[in-house]
Coordinates of C-alpha atoms in Angstrom, one line a residue:
Chain R
X7 CA 0.3 -0.1 0.2
X8 CA 1.7 3.5 -0.9
X9 CA 1.9 5.5 2.1
X10 CA 0.4 8.4 3.0
X11 CA 1.4 11.3 4.3
X12 CA -0.1 15.2 5.7
X13 CA 2.1 17.0 4.8
X14 CA 0.8 19.8 3.0
X15 CA -2.9 22.2 1.9
X16 CA -1.8 23.1 -1.5
X17 CA -1.8 19.6 -3.6
X18 CA -5.4 18.2 -2.1
X19 CA -8.0 17.9 -4.6
X20 CA -11.1 19.8 -3.8
X21 CA -12.9 15.1 -3.5
X22 CA -10.0 15.1 -1.3
X23 CA -10.5 17.8 0.9
X24 CA -14.7 17.2 0.6
X25 CA -13.5 13.6 1.8
X26 CA -11.7 15.2 5.1
X27 CA -14.5 17.1 5.6
X28 CA -17.0 14.1 5.8
X29 CA -14.5 12.5 7.6
X30 CA -14.4 15.2 10.7
X31 CA -18.0 15.3 10.6
X32 CA -18.5 11.5 11.4
X33 CA -15.6 11.8 14.0
X34 CA -18.0 15.0 15.4
X35 CA -21.2 12.8 15.5
X36 CA -19.0 9.8 17.9
X37 CA -15.8 11.9 18.5
X38 CA -14.9 8.9 21.2
X39 CA -14.1 5.2 19.9
X40 CA -11.1 3.0 19.6
X41 CA -10.4 3.1 15.6
X42 CA -7.5 3.5 16.7
X43 CA -6.3 0.8 19.2
X44 CA -2.9 -0.6 19.9
X45 CA -1.7 2.2 17.2
X46 CA 1.2 4.3 18.6
X47 CA 1.7 7.5 17.5
X48 CA 4.7 10.1 18.1
X49 CA 4.4 14.0 18.4
X50 CA 7.5 15.1 17.4
X51 CA 7.6 18.5 18.7
X52 CA 10.9 20.5 17.4
X53 CA 9.8 23.8 18.5
X54 CA 7.0 24.1 21.2
X55 CA 3.0 24.6 20.5
X56 CA 1.3 23.7 23.0
X57 CA -2.4 24.2 21.3
X58 CA -1.7 22.8 18.8
X59 CA 0.2 18.9 20.3
X60 CA -2.2 18.9 23.0
X61 CA -5.5 19.1 20.0
X62 CA -3.2 15.8 18.1
X63 CA -2.8 14.1 21.1
X64 CA -5.7 14.4 21.9
X65 CA -7.4 13.6 18.7
X66 CA -4.7 10.0 19.8
X67 CA -6.2 9.5 22.8
X68 CA -9.6 9.8 21.6
X69 CA -9.5 7.5 19.4
X70 CA -7.7 4.7 21.6
X71 CA -4.3 5.3 20.6
X72 CA -1.0 5.8 22.6
X73 CA 0.9 8.1 22.4
X74 CA 4.7 9.5 22.6
X75 CA 7.5 12.1 22.0
X76 CA 8.9 16.0 23.3
X77 CA 7.5 18.9 23.8
X78 CA 10.8 20.6 22.9
X79 CA 13.9 20.2 21.0
X80 CA 16.1 20.7 23.8
X81 CA 15.9 17.7 25.6
X82 CA 16.6 15.3 22.6
X83 CA 19.4 14.0 20.3
X84 CA 18.8 17.2 18.4
X85 CA 20.5 19.6 20.5
X86 CA 24.0 17.2 20.5
X87 CA 23.8 17.8 16.5
X88 CA 21.9 14.3 15.7
X89 CA 19.9 14.7 12.0
X90 CA 16.6 14.8 11.4
X91 CA 16.9 12.3 9.4
X92 CA 18.3 10.0 12.0
X93 CA 15.5 10.9 14.5
X94 CA 13.2 10.0 12.4
X95 CA 14.3 7.1 11.7
X96 CA 14.9 6.3 14.7
X97 CA 11.4 7.1 16.0
X98 CA 9.9 5.2 13.1
X99 CA 11.0 2.1 14.7
X100 CA 8.6 3.1 17.8
X101 CA 5.5 4.4 16.1
X102 CA 3.0 4.2 13.4
X103 CA 2.9 7.3 12.9
X104 CA 5.1 10.3 13.1
X105 CA 3.0 14.3 14.2
X106 CA 6.4 16.6 13.9
X107 CA 5.8 20.9 14.4
X108 CA 9.5 22.5 13.1
X109 CA 10.8 25.6 13.4
X110 CA 12.4 25.1 9.7
X111 CA 10.8 25.2 6.7
X112 CA 10.2 21.7 4.5
X113 CA 11.6 19.8 7.0
X114 CA 8.0 17.8 7.1
X115 CA 8.0 16.9 3.3
X116 CA 11.6 15.7 3.8
X117 CA 11.0 13.7 6.4
X118 CA 8.3 12.5 4.0
X119 CA 10.5 11.2 1.2
X120 CA 12.8 9.4 4.7
X121 CA 10.0 7.8 7.0
X122 CA 9.2 4.0 6.5
X123 CA 6.2 5.9 8.2
X124 CA 3.3 8.4 7.4
X125 CA 4.3 11.5 8.5
X126 CA 1.8 14.5 9.8
X127 CA 3.4 18.1 9.1
X128 CA 1.8 20.2 12.5
X129 CA 3.8 23.0 11.1
X130 CA 7.4 23.5 9.5
X131 CA 8.1 27.5 10.3
X132 CA 6.3 30.3 8.2
X133 CA 5.5 27.5 5.4
X134 CA 3.1 25.1 6.3
X135 CA 0.4 24.1 8.8
X136 CA -1.7 21.9 6.9
X137 CA -3.8 21.1 10.0
X138 CA -4.8 24.6 11.3
X139 CA -6.2 25.1 7.0
X140 CA -8.5 21.7 7.5
X141 CA -10.1 22.5 10.3
X142 CA -10.4 26.7 9.3
X143 CA -12.5 24.2 6.3
X144 CA -13.6 22.5 8.9
X145 CA -14.9 25.6 10.7
X146 CA -16.4 27.7 7.0
X147 CA -18.1 24.4 5.8
X148 CA -20.0 23.6 9.2
X149 CA -21.4 26.6 9.8
X150 CA -21.8 27.8 6.1
X151 CA -23.2 24.3 5.5
X152 CA -20.9 24.6 2.2
X153 CA -17.8 26.1 1.1
X154 CA -19.0 27.3 -2.0
X155 CA -19.0 30.7 -3.3
X156 CA -18.8 32.1 -0.3
X157 CA -17.5 36.1 0.7
X158 CA -14.6 35.4 3.0
X159 CA -12.4 38.6 4.5
X160 CA -9.1 38.4 5.8
X161 CA -8.0 40.5 8.0
X162 CA -5.0 41.6 9.9
X163 CA -1.3 40.2 9.1
X164 CA -1.8 39.6 4.8
X165 CA 1.7 39.6 4.5
X166 CA 3.0 36.7 7.1
X167 CA -0.4 35.0 7.9
X168 CA 0.6 31.4 6.4
X169 CA -3.1 30.1 8.1
X170 CA -4.2 33.2 5.5
X171 CA -2.5 31.7 2.3
X172 CA -3.0 28.0 3.2
X173 CA -6.4 29.4 2.9
X174 CA -6.8 30.8 -0.2
X175 CA -5.1 27.9 -1.8
X176 CA -7.3 25.2 -0.3
X177 CA -10.6 27.0 -1.4
X178 CA -9.3 28.2 -4.7
X179 CA -11.8 24.7 -5.9
X180 CA -14.7 26.2 -4.3
X181 CA -15.5 29.8 -6.1
X182 CA -14.5 32.3 -3.8
X183 CA -14.3 35.7 -3.9
X184 CA -11.6 36.8 -1.1
X185 CA -11.8 40.3 1.1
X186 CA -7.8 41.1 1.9
X187 CA -8.2 44.1 4.8
X188 CA -4.5 44.7 5.6
X189 CA -2.6 47.9 7.0
X190 CA 0.3 48.3 3.5
X191 CA 3.4 47.1 4.8
X192 CA 1.4 44.1 6.6
X193 CA -0.7 43.8 2.4
X194 CA -1.4 40.8 0.1
X195 CA 2.4 39.6 -1.3
X196 CA 2.2 39.6 -5.0
X197 CA 2.7 35.8 -5.2
X198 CA -0.7 35.3 -4.0
X199 CA -2.3 37.9 -5.5
X200 CA -0.9 35.8 -8.5
X201 CA -1.7 32.7 -7.5
X202 CA -5.5 34.2 -7.4
X203 CA -5.1 35.4 -10.7
X204 CA -3.7 32.7 -12.2
X205 CA -6.7 29.8 -10.6
X206 CA -9.2 32.4 -11.6
X207 CA -9.7 33.1 -7.3
X208 CA -12.1 36.6 -7.3
X209 CA -10.2 39.6 -4.5
X210 CA -11.0 43.2 -3.6
X211 CA -8.5 44.7 -1.4
X212 CA -9.7 47.8 1.4
X213 CA -7.7 49.6 3.9
X214 CA -9.8 50.1 6.0
X215 CA -12.0 48.2 8.2
X216 CA -15.0 48.9 9.2
X217 CA -18.9 48.5 10.0
X218 CA -19.4 49.3 5.9
X219 CA -16.0 46.7 4.5
X220 CA -17.5 43.9 6.9
X221 CA -21.1 43.6 5.8
X222 CA -21.0 41.5 3.2
X223 CA -19.4 39.2 5.0
X224 CA -19.9 35.2 4.9
X225 CA -16.1 34.5 6.9
X226 CA -14.5 37.0 8.7
X227 CA -10.2 35.4 9.4
X228 CA -8.8 38.3 11.7
X229 CA -4.8 37.3 12.0
X230 CA -2.9 39.0 14.7
X231 CA -0.5 42.1 13.7
X232 CA 2.4 42.1 15.4
X233 CA 5.1 44.6 16.4
X234 CA 7.9 42.5 15.0
X235 CA 6.8 42.2 11.9
X236 CA 7.2 45.9 11.3
X237 CA 10.5 48.1 10.5
X238 CA 8.6 51.2 11.0
X239 CA 7.4 51.2 14.7
X240 CA 5.7 54.4 14.1
X241 CA 4.0 52.5 11.1
X242 CA 2.9 50.0 14.0
X243 CA 1.6 52.4 16.3
X244 CA -0.5 54.2 13.5
X245 CA -1.7 50.6 12.4
X246 CA -1.9 48.5 15.4
X247 CA -5.7 50.7 16.9
X248 CA -7.5 50.2 12.9
X249 CA -7.5 46.3 12.7
X250 CA -9.2 45.5 15.8
X251 CA -12.5 44.3 15.6
X252 CA -15.5 45.8 18.0
X253 CA -18.9 44.6 18.8
X254 CA -20.3 48.4 17.4
X255 CA -19.3 47.1 13.8
X256 CA -21.2 44.0 13.3
X257 CA -24.6 45.7 13.3
X258 CA -24.8 45.6 9.2
X259 CA -23.8 41.7 9.5
X260 CA -25.0 38.8 7.7
X261 CA -27.1 36.3 9.1
X262 CA -25.1 33.4 9.2
X263 CA -21.3 35.4 9.1
X264 CA -18.3 33.6 11.3
X265 CA -15.4 35.5 13.2
X266 CA -13.2 33.1 13.1
X267 CA -9.5 33.4 14.2
X268 CA -6.8 31.0 14.1
X269 CA -6.1 32.2 18.5
X270 CA -3.8 33.5 20.1
X271 CA -5.6 36.5 19.8
X272 CA -3.9 39.6 21.7
X273 CA -6.3 43.1 20.8
X274 CA -7.4 42.1 17.2
X275 CA -10.4 40.5 18.4
X276 CA -12.3 43.3 21.5
X277 CA -13.6 40.9 24.1
X278 CA -16.9 42.3 23.6
X279 CA -16.8 40.4 20.7
X280 CA -16.7 37.1 22.7
X281 CA -21.0 37.1 23.1
X282 CA -22.5 38.3 19.9
X283 CA -23.4 34.9 18.1
X284 CA -21.0 35.6 15.3
X285 CA -18.0 35.5 17.1
X286 CA -16.5 31.8 16.2
X287 CA -12.7 31.4 17.2
X288 CA -13.3 30.0 20.6
X289 CA -15.4 26.6 19.1
X290 CA -12.8 26.7 15.4
X291 CA -10.4 25.3 18.4
X292 CA -13.3 22.6 19.0
X293 CA -13.3 21.3 15.6
X294 CA -9.8 21.3 15.9
X295 CA -9.7 17.9 17.6
X296 CA -12.0 16.5 14.7
X297 CA -10.1 17.6 11.8
X298 CA -6.9 16.0 13.5
X299 CA -8.4 12.2 14.3
X300 CA -9.8 12.4 10.9
X301 CA -6.5 13.1 9.5
X302 CA -4.6 10.3 11.3
X303 CA -6.7 7.9 10.3
X304 CA -7.2 8.8 6.8
X305 CA -2.9 8.8 7.0
X306 CA -3.0 5.4 8.7
X307 CA -4.8 3.8 5.7
X308 CA -8.8 4.1 7.3
X309 CA -10.8 5.0 5.3
X310 CA -14.4 6.9 5.4
X311 CA -16.5 3.3 4.7
X312 CA -14.2 2.3 7.8
X313 CA -14.8 5.1 9.7
X314 CA -19.2 5.0 8.8
X315 CA -18.9 1.4 9.9
X316 CA -17.0 1.7 13.3
X317 CA -17.9 -0.2 15.9
X318 CA -15.8 0.3 18.6
X319 CA -17.4 3.6 19.6
X320 CA -18.0 4.4 22.9
X321 CA -20.5 6.3 23.9
Chain A
X14 CA 47.6 41.1 -34.2
X15 CA 46.8 37.1 -34.3
X16 CA 44.9 36.4 -37.1
X17 CA 41.0 35.8 -37.3
X18 CA 42.0 31.8 -38.6
X19 CA 44.4 31.4 -36.6
X20 CA 43.1 28.6 -34.2
X21 CA 43.9 30.3 -30.1
X22 CA 43.7 26.4 -29.1
X23 CA 44.7 23.4 -30.7
X24 CA 42.5 20.8 -32.9
X25 CA 41.1 17.7 -31.4
X26 CA 40.6 15.2 -33.0
X27 CA 37.7 13.4 -31.3
X28 CA 35.7 14.9 -28.0
X29 CA 33.8 17.8 -27.2
X30 CA 34.9 22.6 -27.6
X31 CA 32.9 24.0 -26.1
X32 CA 32.7 28.0 -27.1
X33 CA 31.3 31.1 -26.1
X34 CA 31.3 30.8 -22.5
X35 CA 31.4 34.3 -20.5
X36 CA 35.2 34.3 -19.4
X37 CA 33.9 34.5 -15.3
X38 CA 31.5 31.4 -15.5
X39 CA 34.6 29.3 -17.5
X40 CA 35.9 27.1 -13.6
X41 CA 32.0 27.6 -13.0
X42 CA 31.5 25.8 -16.7
X43 CA 34.2 22.7 -15.9
X44 CA 33.2 22.1 -12.0
X45 CA 29.7 21.7 -13.1
X46 CA 31.4 19.5 -16.1
X47 CA 33.0 17.6 -13.4
X48 CA 36.6 18.4 -15.5
X49 CA 38.8 17.9 -12.4
X50 CA 37.7 13.8 -12.9
X51 CA 38.0 12.8 -16.3
X52 CA 41.1 11.4 -17.1
X53 CA 41.6 12.4 -21.0
X54 CA 43.6 15.8 -21.5
X55 CA 41.2 19.5 -20.6
X56 CA 42.6 22.5 -22.1
X57 CA 40.7 25.1 -20.3
X58 CA 40.9 28.3 -22.4
X59 CA 40.4 31.9 -20.4
X60 CA 39.8 35.3 -20.6
X61 CA 39.8 35.2 -24.5
X62 CA 38.4 38.5 -26.5
X63 CA 35.6 37.9 -27.9
X64 CA 33.0 40.6 -29.8
X65 CA 29.8 38.6 -28.4
X66 CA 30.9 38.3 -24.6
X67 CA 33.8 40.8 -24.1
X68 CA 35.6 38.0 -22.4
X69 CA 35.5 34.4 -23.4
X70 CA 36.4 31.4 -22.4
X71 CA 37.1 27.6 -24.7
X72 CA 37.0 24.5 -23.1
X73 CA 38.2 21.5 -25.8
X74 CA 37.9 17.5 -23.7
X75 CA 39.3 14.7 -25.6
X76 CA 37.3 11.7 -25.9
X77 CA 34.4 12.4 -24.2
X78 CA 30.9 13.6 -24.8
X79 CA 28.2 14.6 -22.5
X80 CA 24.8 13.2 -22.0
X81 CA 22.0 15.9 -22.0
X82 CA 21.9 15.4 -18.0
X83 CA 24.9 16.7 -17.8
X84 CA 24.5 19.3 -20.1
X85 CA 21.2 20.3 -18.6
X86 CA 23.4 21.4 -15.6
X87 CA 25.5 24.1 -17.9
X88 CA 21.8 25.9 -17.9
X89 CA 22.5 27.5 -13.9
X90 CA 25.3 29.1 -15.0
X91 CA 26.1 29.1 -18.8
X92 CA 22.5 28.5 -21.0
X93 CA 23.9 30.3 -24.1
X94 CA 26.7 27.8 -24.3
X95 CA 27.1 26.3 -27.2
X96 CA 29.2 22.1 -27.0
X97 CA 30.3 21.0 -30.8
X98 CA 30.8 17.2 -30.8
X99 CA 33.8 16.3 -32.8
X100 CA 34.2 13.2 -34.8
X101 CA 37.6 13.3 -37.3
X102 CA 38.2 17.1 -36.2
X103 CA 35.2 17.8 -37.6
X104 CA 32.0 19.4 -35.8
X105 CA 29.4 16.7 -36.4
X106 CA 26.9 18.3 -33.9
X107 CA 26.1 21.6 -31.7
X108 CA 24.8 20.8 -28.6
X109 CA 22.1 23.4 -28.0
X110 CA 22.1 23.6 -23.0
X111 CA 18.1 23.2 -22.4
X112 CA 16.7 24.3 -19.0
X113 CA 15.3 21.0 -17.6
X114 CA 12.4 20.5 -15.3
X115 CA 14.3 19.8 -12.3
X116 CA 17.4 20.5 -10.8
X117 CA 18.4 18.1 -8.6
X118 CA 21.8 19.1 -6.2
X119 CA 22.7 22.0 -8.2
X120 CA 22.1 25.0 -6.7
X121 CA 21.8 25.7 -2.8
X122 CA 18.2 27.2 -1.7
X123 CA 18.4 30.6 -1.0
X124 CA 16.0 30.6 1.5
X125 CA 18.7 30.0 5.7
X126 CA 15.6 29.0 7.0
X127 CA 14.8 26.3 4.2
X128 CA 15.5 22.1 5.5
X129 CA 18.6 21.8 2.9
X130 CA 20.6 24.8 4.3
X131 CA 20.2 22.6 7.3
X132 CA 20.5 18.7 6.8
X133 CA 22.8 16.9 5.0
X134 CA 20.6 16.5 1.8
X135 CA 20.1 16.9 -1.8
X136 CA 18.7 20.5 -3.3
X137 CA 16.2 19.9 -5.4
X138 CA 14.1 22.9 -7.5
X139 CA 11.2 22.6 -10.3
X140 CA 12.0 24.9 -12.8
X141 CA 8.5 27.4 -13.1
X142 CA 9.7 29.6 -16.1
X143 CA 12.6 28.3 -18.3
X144 CA 12.6 31.8 -19.6
X145 CA 12.3 34.0 -17.4
X146 CA 15.1 31.7 -14.9
X147 CA 12.4 31.8 -11.6
X148 CA 12.8 28.2 -10.0
X149 CA 11.4 26.8 -6.8
X150 CA 12.4 24.8 -4.3
X151 CA 10.6 21.4 -3.6
X152 CA 10.9 21.8 0.1
X153 CA 10.7 24.9 1.3
X154 CA 8.7 26.5 -1.8
X155 CA 10.2 30.1 -2.3
X156 CA 10.8 31.0 -5.5
X157 CA 13.7 32.1 -6.7
X158 CA 15.8 33.2 -10.0
X159 CA 18.9 31.3 -11.1
X160 CA 20.8 33.8 -11.5
X161 CA 20.9 34.5 -7.4
X162 CA 21.7 31.0 -6.0
X163 CA 24.6 29.8 -5.5
X164 CA 25.9 26.4 -6.8
X165 CA 26.2 23.4 -4.6

């Protein structure tokens, strides 16, 4: 059997994305099972990321797998100068699947080429974070009932924010209209605008962020404007409070509109928004559990049919 | 003054003559073709006057014929050179450099955070646009211009 990896979202077909949506939905109905009983999942976090690690480990545990791994490269042989290759091959002796996070870009792709077991990319530097993207897609699918023909507003740091870049690539199959709302210094890079043109994705750019601009949104995807991204701190001071979503900006919002955020947030969504029915960022993180249950099963060769016919469900 | 008809370098009976190499690329071409490992006679001419290039390099390699794959490696440093295949003192074929679809282990990625700069491993690049020389790292996906990358 060909080895399945989950390294990038960029090359997933529409069919595959919908297949994984359906699988995540099946896990949302029954998240607790023993379908992975007897399997060992390794979580190798060469760079700390508590949220992502807990989400993957919860997914593994709720499906009956056992988990080994480390949460910080400081405790591993990587600090002694061991290559990634040696670490991956060593852990492949122990585990049925490796979930890895690394600060180096392309690390997961390389690991997938050398490892005899499936590799799941839990983030490789500024490059890709495909499980985050899948949970974003599932959150959109679940709240809108479809991924087709949506107006998606991306707000904040569109230059460095890898989650927004992945979202554009994953949504290319579904005829979206994107709105890019960002300060000039953090505007959507040309290469992604070119990507949109090449794939026939409609987009509109804004520098204003107010009640009227967002009135047409089905999804508002907020990201953090980070101080360290600015070369000009005067510019940061000028724009830092412009891209904050406040409750009084939501008066004209469409009823179905939901606000997403990959978290952690700092101040870009005011706390008075949390009680608004449009707020969805906390539930979004919970969808990560179902998305990651689907990812683990998919790379281990368990099909949607098997998930649906599963007799190991714990009620 | 040297006569135009006078040969800059002695003719060879069988082998390959690479002419019109931009002078500063001469040694890079020699390295990419692995000439230092050959056992047959090799003549490297350097800084010869050239109408087209100002200064040029010429390399003559006796009893050696290159495969298309070997020649494609030159696309990184000298895409416009011509390789003359010589048999019995005559040019029997002129081979041009064809940019391949992928470059394996030839150039370095410009991204210091790329895995290829942090592990003992080969680089792989996909050639995105042959005309403008845009290549994309297989691992970190960074697009770069072929004239701005360094050889491995």
